[in-house]
Tab-separated table of C-alpha atoms and ligand atoms in Angstrom:
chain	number	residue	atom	x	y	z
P	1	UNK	CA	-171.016	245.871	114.536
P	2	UNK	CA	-167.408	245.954	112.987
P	3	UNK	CA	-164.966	243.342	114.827
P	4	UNK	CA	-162.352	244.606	116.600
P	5	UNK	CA	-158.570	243.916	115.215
P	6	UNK	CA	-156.506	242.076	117.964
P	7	UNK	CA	-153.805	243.713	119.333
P	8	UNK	CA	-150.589	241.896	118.412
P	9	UNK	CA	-148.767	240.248	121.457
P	10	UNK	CA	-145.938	238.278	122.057
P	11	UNK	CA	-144.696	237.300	125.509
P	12	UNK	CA	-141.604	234.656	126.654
P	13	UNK	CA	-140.827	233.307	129.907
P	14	UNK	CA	-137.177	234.923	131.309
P	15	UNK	CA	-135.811	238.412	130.488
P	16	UNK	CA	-135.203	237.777	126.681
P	17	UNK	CA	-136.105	241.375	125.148
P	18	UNK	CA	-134.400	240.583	122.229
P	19	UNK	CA	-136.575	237.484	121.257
P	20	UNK	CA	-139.832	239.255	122.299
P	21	UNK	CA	-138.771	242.689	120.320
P	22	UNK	CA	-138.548	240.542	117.353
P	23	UNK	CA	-141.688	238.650	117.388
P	24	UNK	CA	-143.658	242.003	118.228
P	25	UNK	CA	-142.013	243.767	115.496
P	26	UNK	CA	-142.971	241.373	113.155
P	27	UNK	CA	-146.181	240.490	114.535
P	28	UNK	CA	-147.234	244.303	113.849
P	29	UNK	CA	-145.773	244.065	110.457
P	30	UNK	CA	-148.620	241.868	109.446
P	31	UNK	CA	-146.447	238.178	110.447
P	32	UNK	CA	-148.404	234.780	111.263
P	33	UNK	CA	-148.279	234.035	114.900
P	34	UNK	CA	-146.552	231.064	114.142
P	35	UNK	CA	-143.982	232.644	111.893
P	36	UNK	CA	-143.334	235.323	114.718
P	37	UNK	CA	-142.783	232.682	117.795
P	38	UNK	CA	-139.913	231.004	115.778
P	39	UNK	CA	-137.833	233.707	114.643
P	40	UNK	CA	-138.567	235.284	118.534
P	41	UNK	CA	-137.015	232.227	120.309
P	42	UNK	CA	-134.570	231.941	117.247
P	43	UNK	CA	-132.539	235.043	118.641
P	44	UNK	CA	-131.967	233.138	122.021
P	45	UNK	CA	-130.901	229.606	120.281
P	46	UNK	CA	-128.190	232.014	118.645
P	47	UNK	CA	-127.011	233.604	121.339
P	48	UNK	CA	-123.562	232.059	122.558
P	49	UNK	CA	-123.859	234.132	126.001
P	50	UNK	CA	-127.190	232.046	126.491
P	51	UNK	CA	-126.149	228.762	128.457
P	52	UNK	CA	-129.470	227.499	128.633
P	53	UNK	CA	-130.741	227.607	124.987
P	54	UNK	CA	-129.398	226.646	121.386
P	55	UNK	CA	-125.745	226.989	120.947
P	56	UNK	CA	-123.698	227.618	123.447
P	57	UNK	CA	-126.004	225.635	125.784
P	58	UNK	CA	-124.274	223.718	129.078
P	59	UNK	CA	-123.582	219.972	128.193
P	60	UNK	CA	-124.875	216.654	130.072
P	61	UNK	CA	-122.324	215.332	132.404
P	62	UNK	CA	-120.761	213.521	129.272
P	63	UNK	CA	-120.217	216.936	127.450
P	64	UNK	CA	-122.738	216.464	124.726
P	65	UNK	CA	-125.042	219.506	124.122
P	66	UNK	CA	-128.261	218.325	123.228
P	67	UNK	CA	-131.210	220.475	122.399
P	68	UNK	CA	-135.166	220.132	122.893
P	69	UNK	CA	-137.558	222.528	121.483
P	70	UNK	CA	-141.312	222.046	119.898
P	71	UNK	CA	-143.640	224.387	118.296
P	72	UNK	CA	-147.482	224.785	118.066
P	73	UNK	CA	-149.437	226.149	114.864
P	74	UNK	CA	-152.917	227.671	115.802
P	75	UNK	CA	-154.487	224.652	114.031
P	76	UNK	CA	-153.093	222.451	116.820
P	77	UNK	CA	-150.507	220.648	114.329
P	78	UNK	CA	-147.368	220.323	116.717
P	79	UNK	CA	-143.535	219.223	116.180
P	80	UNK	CA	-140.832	218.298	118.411
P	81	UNK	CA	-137.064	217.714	118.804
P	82	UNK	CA	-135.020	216.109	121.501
P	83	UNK	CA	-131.452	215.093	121.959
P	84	UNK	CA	-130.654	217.653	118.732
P	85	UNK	CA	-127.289	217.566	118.800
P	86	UNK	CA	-125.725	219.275	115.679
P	87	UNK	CA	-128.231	222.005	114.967
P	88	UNK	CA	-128.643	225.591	117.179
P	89	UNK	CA	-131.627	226.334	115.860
P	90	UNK	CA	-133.999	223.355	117.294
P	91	UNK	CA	-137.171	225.150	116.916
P	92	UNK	CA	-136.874	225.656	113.001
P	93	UNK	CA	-136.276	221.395	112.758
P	94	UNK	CA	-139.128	221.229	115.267
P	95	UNK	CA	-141.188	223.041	112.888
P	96	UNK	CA	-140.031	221.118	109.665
P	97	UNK	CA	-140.868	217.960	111.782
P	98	UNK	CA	-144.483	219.311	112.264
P	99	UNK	CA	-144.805	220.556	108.260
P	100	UNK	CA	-142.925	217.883	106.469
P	101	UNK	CA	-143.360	214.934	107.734
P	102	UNK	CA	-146.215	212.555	109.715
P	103	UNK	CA	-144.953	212.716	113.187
P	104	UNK	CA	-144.533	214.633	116.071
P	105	UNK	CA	-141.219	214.240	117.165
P	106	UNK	CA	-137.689	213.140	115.991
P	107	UNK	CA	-134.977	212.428	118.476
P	108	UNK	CA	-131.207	212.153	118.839
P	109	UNK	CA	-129.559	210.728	115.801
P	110	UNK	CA	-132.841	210.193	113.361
P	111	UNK	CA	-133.916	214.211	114.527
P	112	UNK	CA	-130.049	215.209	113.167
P	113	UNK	CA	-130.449	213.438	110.139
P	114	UNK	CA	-133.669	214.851	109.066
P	115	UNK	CA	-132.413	218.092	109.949
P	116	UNK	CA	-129.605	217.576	107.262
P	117	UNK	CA	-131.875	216.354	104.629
P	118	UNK	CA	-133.762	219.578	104.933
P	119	UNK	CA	-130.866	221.646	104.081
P	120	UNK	CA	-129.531	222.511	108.031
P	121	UNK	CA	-125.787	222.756	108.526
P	122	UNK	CA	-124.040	220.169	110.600
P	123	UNK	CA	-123.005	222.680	113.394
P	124	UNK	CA	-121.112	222.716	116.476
P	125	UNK	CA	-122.903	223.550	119.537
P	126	UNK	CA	-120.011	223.816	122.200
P	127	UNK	CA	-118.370	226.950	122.562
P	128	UNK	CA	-115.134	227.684	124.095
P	129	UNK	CA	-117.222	229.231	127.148
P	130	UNK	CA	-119.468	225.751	127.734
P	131	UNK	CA	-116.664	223.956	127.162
P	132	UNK	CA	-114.322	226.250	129.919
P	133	UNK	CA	-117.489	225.816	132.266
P	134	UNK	CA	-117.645	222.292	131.821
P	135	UNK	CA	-114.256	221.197	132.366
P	136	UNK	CA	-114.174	223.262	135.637
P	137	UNK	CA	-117.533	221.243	136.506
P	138	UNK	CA	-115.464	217.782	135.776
P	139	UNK	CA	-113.235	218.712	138.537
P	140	UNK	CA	-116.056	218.335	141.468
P	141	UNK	CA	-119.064	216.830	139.320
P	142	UNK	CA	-121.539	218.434	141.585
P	143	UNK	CA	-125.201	217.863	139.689
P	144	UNK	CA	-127.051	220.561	142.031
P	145	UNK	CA	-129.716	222.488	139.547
P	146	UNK	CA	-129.518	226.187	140.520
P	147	UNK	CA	-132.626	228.052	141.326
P	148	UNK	CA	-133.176	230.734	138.824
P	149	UNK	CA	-129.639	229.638	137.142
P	150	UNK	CA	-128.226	232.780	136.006
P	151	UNK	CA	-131.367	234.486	136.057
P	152	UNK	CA	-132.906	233.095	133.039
P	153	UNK	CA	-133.671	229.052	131.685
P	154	UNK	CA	-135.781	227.600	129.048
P	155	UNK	CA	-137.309	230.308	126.439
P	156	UNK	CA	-141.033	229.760	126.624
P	157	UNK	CA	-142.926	232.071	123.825
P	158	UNK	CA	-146.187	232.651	122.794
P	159	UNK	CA	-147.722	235.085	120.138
P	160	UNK	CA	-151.236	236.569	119.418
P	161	UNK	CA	-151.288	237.894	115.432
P	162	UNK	CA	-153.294	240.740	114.064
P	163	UNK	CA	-156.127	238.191	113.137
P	164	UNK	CA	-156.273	236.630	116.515
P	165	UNK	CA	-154.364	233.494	115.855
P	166	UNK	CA	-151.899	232.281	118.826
P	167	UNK	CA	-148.766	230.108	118.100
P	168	UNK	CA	-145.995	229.025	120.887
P	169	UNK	CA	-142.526	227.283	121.266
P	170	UNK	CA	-140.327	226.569	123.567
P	171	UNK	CA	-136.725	225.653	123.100
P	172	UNK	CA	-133.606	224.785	125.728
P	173	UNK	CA	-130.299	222.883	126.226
P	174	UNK	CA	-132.401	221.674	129.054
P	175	UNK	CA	-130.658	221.241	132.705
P	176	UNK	CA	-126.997	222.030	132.970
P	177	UNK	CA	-124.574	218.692	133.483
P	178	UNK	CA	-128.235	216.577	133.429
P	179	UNK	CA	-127.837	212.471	132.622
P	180	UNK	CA	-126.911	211.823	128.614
P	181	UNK	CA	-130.135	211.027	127.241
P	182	UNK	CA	-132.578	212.633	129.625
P	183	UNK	CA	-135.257	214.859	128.315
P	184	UNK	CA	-137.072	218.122	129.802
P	185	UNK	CA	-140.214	219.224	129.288
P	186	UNK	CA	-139.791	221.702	127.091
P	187	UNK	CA	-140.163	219.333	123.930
P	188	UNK	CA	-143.178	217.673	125.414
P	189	UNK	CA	-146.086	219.167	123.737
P	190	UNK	CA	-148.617	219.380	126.834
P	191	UNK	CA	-145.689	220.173	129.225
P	192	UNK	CA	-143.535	222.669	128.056
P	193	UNK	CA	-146.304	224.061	125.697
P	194	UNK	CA	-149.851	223.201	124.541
P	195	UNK	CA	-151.967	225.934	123.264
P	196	UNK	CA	-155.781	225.821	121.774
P	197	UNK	CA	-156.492	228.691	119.501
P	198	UNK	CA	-160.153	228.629	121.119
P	199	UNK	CA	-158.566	229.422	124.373
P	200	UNK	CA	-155.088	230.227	124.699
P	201	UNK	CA	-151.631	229.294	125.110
P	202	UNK	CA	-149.359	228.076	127.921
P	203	UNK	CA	-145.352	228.031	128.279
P	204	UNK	CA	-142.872	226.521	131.420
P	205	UNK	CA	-139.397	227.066	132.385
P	206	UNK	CA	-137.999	225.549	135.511
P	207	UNK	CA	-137.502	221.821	136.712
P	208	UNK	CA	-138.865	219.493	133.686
P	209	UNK	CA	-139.232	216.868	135.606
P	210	UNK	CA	-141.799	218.387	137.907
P	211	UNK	CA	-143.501	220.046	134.744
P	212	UNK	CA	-144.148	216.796	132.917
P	213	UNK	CA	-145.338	214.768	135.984
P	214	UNK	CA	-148.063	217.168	136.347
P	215	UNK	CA	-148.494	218.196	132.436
P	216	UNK	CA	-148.153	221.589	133.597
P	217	UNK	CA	-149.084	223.398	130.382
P	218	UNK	CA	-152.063	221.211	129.192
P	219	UNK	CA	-153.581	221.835	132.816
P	220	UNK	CA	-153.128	225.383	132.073
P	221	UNK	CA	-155.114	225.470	128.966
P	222	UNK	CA	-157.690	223.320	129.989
P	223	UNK	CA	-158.029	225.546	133.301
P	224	UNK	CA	-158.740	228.732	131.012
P	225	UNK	CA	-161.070	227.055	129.344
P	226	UNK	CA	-163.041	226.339	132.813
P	227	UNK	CA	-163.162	229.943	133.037
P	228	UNK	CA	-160.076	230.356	135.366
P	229	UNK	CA	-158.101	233.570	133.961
P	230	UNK	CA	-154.370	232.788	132.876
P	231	UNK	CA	-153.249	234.048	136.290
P	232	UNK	CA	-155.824	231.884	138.552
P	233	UNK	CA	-154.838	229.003	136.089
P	234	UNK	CA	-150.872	229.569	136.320
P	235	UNK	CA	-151.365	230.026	139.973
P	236	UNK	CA	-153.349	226.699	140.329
P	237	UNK	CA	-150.569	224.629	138.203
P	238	UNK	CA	-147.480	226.044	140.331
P	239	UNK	CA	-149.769	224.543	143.431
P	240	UNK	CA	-150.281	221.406	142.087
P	241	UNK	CA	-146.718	221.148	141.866
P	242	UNK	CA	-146.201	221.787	145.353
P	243	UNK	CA	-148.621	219.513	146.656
P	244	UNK	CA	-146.757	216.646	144.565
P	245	UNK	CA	-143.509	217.692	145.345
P	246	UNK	CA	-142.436	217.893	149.367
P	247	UNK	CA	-138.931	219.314	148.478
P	248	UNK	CA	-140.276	222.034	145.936
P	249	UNK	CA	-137.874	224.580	147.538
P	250	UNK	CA	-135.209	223.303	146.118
P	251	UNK	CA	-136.254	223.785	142.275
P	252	UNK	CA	-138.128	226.968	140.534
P	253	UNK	CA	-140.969	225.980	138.127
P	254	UNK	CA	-142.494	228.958	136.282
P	255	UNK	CA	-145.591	229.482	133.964
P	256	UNK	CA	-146.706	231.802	131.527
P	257	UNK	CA	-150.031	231.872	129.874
P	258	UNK	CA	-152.060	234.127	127.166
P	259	UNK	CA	-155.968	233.788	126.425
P	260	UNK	CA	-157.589	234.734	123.482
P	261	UNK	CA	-158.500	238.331	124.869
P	262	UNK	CA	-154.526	239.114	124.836
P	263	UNK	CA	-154.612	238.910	129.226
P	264	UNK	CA	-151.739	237.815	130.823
P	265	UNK	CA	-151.058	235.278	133.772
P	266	UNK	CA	-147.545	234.125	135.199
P	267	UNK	CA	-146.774	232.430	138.235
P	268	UNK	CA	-143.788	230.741	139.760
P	269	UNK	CA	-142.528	228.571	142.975
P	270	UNK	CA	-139.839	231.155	143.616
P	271	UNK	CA	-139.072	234.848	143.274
P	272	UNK	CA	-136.872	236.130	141.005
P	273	UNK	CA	-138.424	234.841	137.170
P	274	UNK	CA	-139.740	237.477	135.333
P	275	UNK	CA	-141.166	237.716	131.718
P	276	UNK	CA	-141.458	239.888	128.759
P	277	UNK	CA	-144.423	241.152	127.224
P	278	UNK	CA	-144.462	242.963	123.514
P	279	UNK	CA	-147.239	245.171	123.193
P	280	UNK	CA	-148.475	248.464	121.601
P	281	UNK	CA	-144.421	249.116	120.408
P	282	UNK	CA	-143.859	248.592	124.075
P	283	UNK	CA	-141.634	245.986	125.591
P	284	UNK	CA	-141.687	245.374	128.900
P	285	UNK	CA	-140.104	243.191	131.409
P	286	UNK	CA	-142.421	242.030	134.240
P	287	UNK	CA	-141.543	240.141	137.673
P	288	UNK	CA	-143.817	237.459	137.777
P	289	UNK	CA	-145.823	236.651	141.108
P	290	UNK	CA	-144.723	233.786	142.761
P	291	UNK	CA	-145.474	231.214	145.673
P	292	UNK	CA	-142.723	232.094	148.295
H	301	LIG	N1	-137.270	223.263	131.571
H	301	LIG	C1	-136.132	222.784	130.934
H	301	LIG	C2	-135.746	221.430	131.344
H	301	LIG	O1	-136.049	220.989	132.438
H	301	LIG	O2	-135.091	220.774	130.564
């Protein structure tokens, strides 16, 4: 009997048509999985209107923007960058980190320097519009993460190709006005993204903190491969968060998972995230279910 082809997907947590538009198009133009995921979350590291992502990104409370992003390859190789401070696009180091060199992840100053020696521009990552928003933050210094902050957070992607291979990143400026030096999940390999190219993939956007205490996106995974659909598995991940944290009102945590078979699952604490899924030259923006 002759094999089917897999249809191409590529889906990413938020309302980022742009990003998933890319990937799609290129997945359907024959592109790796992997090549596909990081010029998808690319377009949102270079969008200046994006303060959650790449440049333009909201500073810590000292006004450095820092960036964390990683990448998986279907053969489970994985980089990572955090505290990436002169580069937008975090994913692309994250992926020379995974392809030229013998670690995982590079941070702060050493991840900037390696960045430089493989031919990045030094750039600068505050804009005149983080730089406006910060100085009116300076005048009350309120650290109060916003639920669904401007309707969008951490880009979270992950892409089937034509010969059923599945790649992922995830990239973000991480919280707005967070301590210098702290570090979301969205690096963490196992938090922000862990995929197995038997199984599937799994992204999160939301509070990192409450992602990496419960290794939200490794659970995920691992759940699918119990034989719990990417919906039952994103659904019992958001739970486990809730059970851990008493005052999980007051953040939104979000998942976003793909098996093998090209199905779907999302889940979130609160309403209001959505995704977008690339599919069949459609793309489509989907509220996600959610727990309250
Ligand atoms: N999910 C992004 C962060 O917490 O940094």
């Amino acid at each position: 009997m002759m094999k089917r082809k897999p249809t191409p997907i590529s889906v990413a947590t938020w309302n980022f048509p742009k990003a998933t538009l890319k990937a799609g198009e290129m997945l359907y133009s024959g592109a790796t999985a992997l090549d596909a995921v990081e010029e998808g979350v690319k377009i949102e590291e270079a969008n200046l209107k994006n303060t959650t992502v790449g440049k333009g990104g909201a500073p810590d409370r000292e006004g450095n923007v820092t960036l964390d992003a990683c990448i998986m390859a279907p053969n489970g190789d994985a980089g990572a960058v955090v505290y990436l401070k002169n580069n937008t696009h975090a994913v692309s180091v994250a992926r020379k980190v995974m392809e030229e060199t013998p670690h995982v992840m590079l941070a702060g100053e050493g991840a900037d320097q390696f960045a430089q020696q493989q031919g990045f521009m030094k750039e600068e990552l505050f804009t005149e519009s983080s730089e406006k928003a910060y100085r009116e933050w300076l005048k009350n210094k309120e650290y109060k993460p916003l639920i669904n902050i401007e309707n969008h957070d951490t880009i979270g992607m992950l892409c089937l190709d034509e010969k059923g291979d599945i790649a992922g990143a995830c990239t973000s400026s991480g919280l707005s006005y967070k301590m210098n030096g702290r570090v979301g999940d969205s690096p963490i390999i196992g938090s922000g993204l862990f995929l197995d190219n038997e199984i599937g993939g799994a992204v999160a956007t939301g509070m990192g903190e409450a992602i990496m205490k419960s290794v939200g996106s490794f659970l995920i995974v691992e759940l699918m491969r119990q034989g719990k659909s990417p919906q039952e598995a994103c659904e019992t991940a958001v739970k486990r968060i809730i059970k851990q944290n008493p005052n999980y009102k007051d953040f939104q945590v979000a998942f976003l998972a793909l098996n093998k078979n090209g199905d779907i699952g999302s889940y979130c604490i609160h309403e209001g995230y959505s995704y977008v899924e690339y599919r069949d030259n459609k793309n489509t923006n989907i509220p996600s279910k959610s727990y309250l």
